Structures are given as C-alpha cells and as structure tokens.
Coordinates of C-alpha atoms in Angstrom, one line a residue:
M531 CA -3.7 5.5 4.8
H532 CA -6.3 4.8 7.4
N533 CA -6.1 2.2 10.2
F534 CA -2.9 0.7 8.7
L535 CA -0.6 -0.9 11.2
T536 CA 0.1 1.8 13.8
Y537 CA -1.4 4.7 11.8
T538 CA -4.9 5.9 12.4
D539 CA -4.7 8.4 9.5
A540 CA -1.7 9.5 7.7
E541 CA -1.0 11.3 4.4
C542 CA 2.3 11.5 2.6
C543 CA 2.9 13.9 -0.3
P544 CA 6.1 12.8 -2.0
G545 CA 7.8 15.0 -4.6
P546 CA 8.5 14.2 -8.2
K547 CA 12.0 13.0 -7.8
L548 CA 13.9 11.0 -5.1
N549 CA 12.0 10.7 -1.8
I550 CA 13.5 9.3 1.4
V551 CA 11.7 8.3 4.5
V552 CA 13.8 9.1 7.6
G553 CA 13.2 9.0 11.4
P554 CA 14.1 7.3 14.6
N555 CA 13.6 3.6 15.0
G556 CA 10.0 2.5 15.7
T557 CA 8.3 5.6 14.1
G558 CA 6.7 3.8 11.2
K559 CA 9.0 4.4 8.3
S560 CA 8.8 0.8 7.1
S561 CA 5.0 0.9 7.6
V562 CA 4.7 3.7 5.1
V563 CA 6.8 1.8 2.5
C564 CA 4.7 -1.3 3.2
A565 CA 1.5 0.5 2.6
I566 CA 2.7 1.9 -0.7
C567 CA 4.0 -1.5 -1.9
L568 CA 0.8 -3.4 -0.9
C569 CA -1.5 -0.9 -2.4
L570 CA 0.4 -1.0 -5.7
G571 CA 0.1 -4.8 -5.8
G572 CA 3.1 -6.0 -3.9
S573 CA 2.9 -9.3 -2.1
H574 CA 2.3 -9.1 1.7
K575 CA 4.5 -12.2 2.0
S576 CA 7.5 -10.6 0.3
L577 CA 7.4 -7.8 2.9
D578 CA 8.0 -10.2 5.7
R579 CA 5.9 -8.1 8.1
A580 CA 2.6 -10.1 8.4
E581 CA 1.3 -13.5 7.7
K582 CA -2.1 -12.3 6.5
Y583 CA -3.6 -9.1 5.0
R584 CA -5.8 -8.6 8.1
D585 CA -2.6 -8.3 10.1
F586 CA -2.0 -4.9 8.5
V587 CA -5.3 -3.5 9.9
K588 CA -4.6 -1.4 13.1
K589 CA -5.3 -3.4 16.2
G590 CA -8.9 -3.0 17.4
M591 CA -10.2 -1.7 14.1
D592 CA -12.5 -3.6 11.7
E593 CA -11.0 -2.2 8.5
G594 CA -8.3 -0.1 6.9
F595 CA -7.3 1.2 3.6
V596 CA -4.4 2.7 1.6
E597 CA -4.7 5.0 -1.4
V598 CA -1.9 5.9 -3.7
E599 CA -2.4 8.7 -6.3
L600 CA 0.0 8.5 -9.2
Y601 CA 0.5 11.9 -10.9
R602 CA -0.5 11.8 -14.6
A603 CA -0.1 8.0 -14.8
G604 CA -3.7 7.5 -16.0
G605 CA -5.0 7.8 -19.6
N606 CA -5.0 11.3 -21.1
G607 CA -2.6 12.6 -18.5
Q608 CA -5.0 12.1 -15.7
N609 CA -3.9 11.0 -12.2
L610 CA -4.3 7.3 -11.4
L611 CA -5.9 6.5 -8.0
V612 CA -5.2 3.0 -6.6
R613 CA -6.9 1.9 -3.4
M614 CA -6.5 -1.2 -1.3
D615 CA -9.2 -2.0 1.3
I616 CA -8.5 -4.6 4.0
S617 CA -10.9 -6.1 6.5
S618 CA -9.8 -7.5 9.8
N619 CA -12.6 -10.1 9.6
N620 CA -11.0 -12.1 6.7
D621 CA -7.7 -12.4 4.9
K622 CA -8.7 -10.6 1.7
A623 CA -7.8 -7.3 0.3
Q624 CA -9.8 -5.5 -2.4
W625 CA -8.3 -3.2 -5.0
S626 CA -9.7 -0.5 -7.1
I627 CA -8.3 1.8 -9.8
N628 CA -10.0 5.2 -10.2
G629 CA -13.0 3.8 -8.2
A630 CA -13.5 0.7 -10.3
S631 CA -13.0 -2.6 -8.6
T632 CA -10.1 -4.6 -9.9
S633 CA -7.8 -7.5 -9.0
R634 CA -4.3 -7.4 -7.5
K635 CA -3.0 -9.0 -10.7
A636 CA -4.5 -6.1 -12.7
V637 CA -2.9 -3.6 -10.4
K638 CA 0.5 -5.4 -10.7
E639 CA 0.2 -5.3 -14.5
T640 CA -0.6 -1.6 -14.5
M641 CA 2.4 -0.9 -12.3
A642 CA 4.6 -3.0 -14.6
Q643 CA 3.4 -1.0 -17.6
L644 CA 4.3 2.2 -15.7
S645 CA 7.7 0.7 -14.8
I646 CA 7.0 1.0 -11.1
Q647 CA 8.8 -1.5 -8.8
V648 CA 6.6 -2.5 -5.9
K649 CA 9.1 -4.8 -4.1
P650 CA 10.7 -2.8 -1.2
S651 CA 14.4 -2.5 -1.1
F652 CA 14.8 -2.5 2.7
P653 CA 15.8 -5.5 4.7
P654 CA 13.1 -7.7 6.2
H655 CA 11.6 -6.7 9.5
T656 CA 13.0 -8.6 12.4

C-alpha cells in the first residue's frame, strides 16, 4: 500500500494459512485489514473508518493505492493482482485486475467466485 491512512509505503507478505496482525494500540493493524478489504471490493462504509474513499489517502498526499496479489487465483494457475487507486481530489476509487481497469462490482464478483470474504471481522473503529 502507498499513501494509505498513516502508511507512506508498506508491504505485507502473508503466508498460505492463518495470518494474524498483532501489535500495540495505534500501530495500524486495522489499517492493514481495511486496505485489504477495500482493495478486494469491500465497502468503505461497512468498515466504519471513513465517510469517503478520499479519507483513506494519507493526509497531505494527492493519491494512494493498495495492491493485493492472490497466489494462483487467476486463470491457468497465475497470480491475480488486484489494485485500487484513490485520489484525494474526489470521492472515487478505481480498480484493476491484472492491469485491466474494472469495476468494484466485478472485483466483488471475482472474490465471491474465489470464496474470499472481504468484510472484516473486527469491531468498528471508535
């Protein structure tokens, strides 16, 4: 992710099984989960962290993005790269799958086909 909430640049490399994000309060654990959920088509409103997509762009920056690479989830056993770009100048996000522009709805449908739940299971941010 780049310029997402408090992160300038961050990369996470989860393993193939259960992954847990741990750390002290205020270190950005929920931000990582939010980034993944949003990129994979989750609703920014269901995350209860921001009113508009532009609110996820790091303060003072014009744009940000999140990329999620899903191992062997694409056709022919290829990895699937989902990207969400956000501009702080408007309230729109743009998605792409393997570099081809697509809609959030298409990303959600792809995740449903892969049985990937994009709604977080943590309590709302207060």
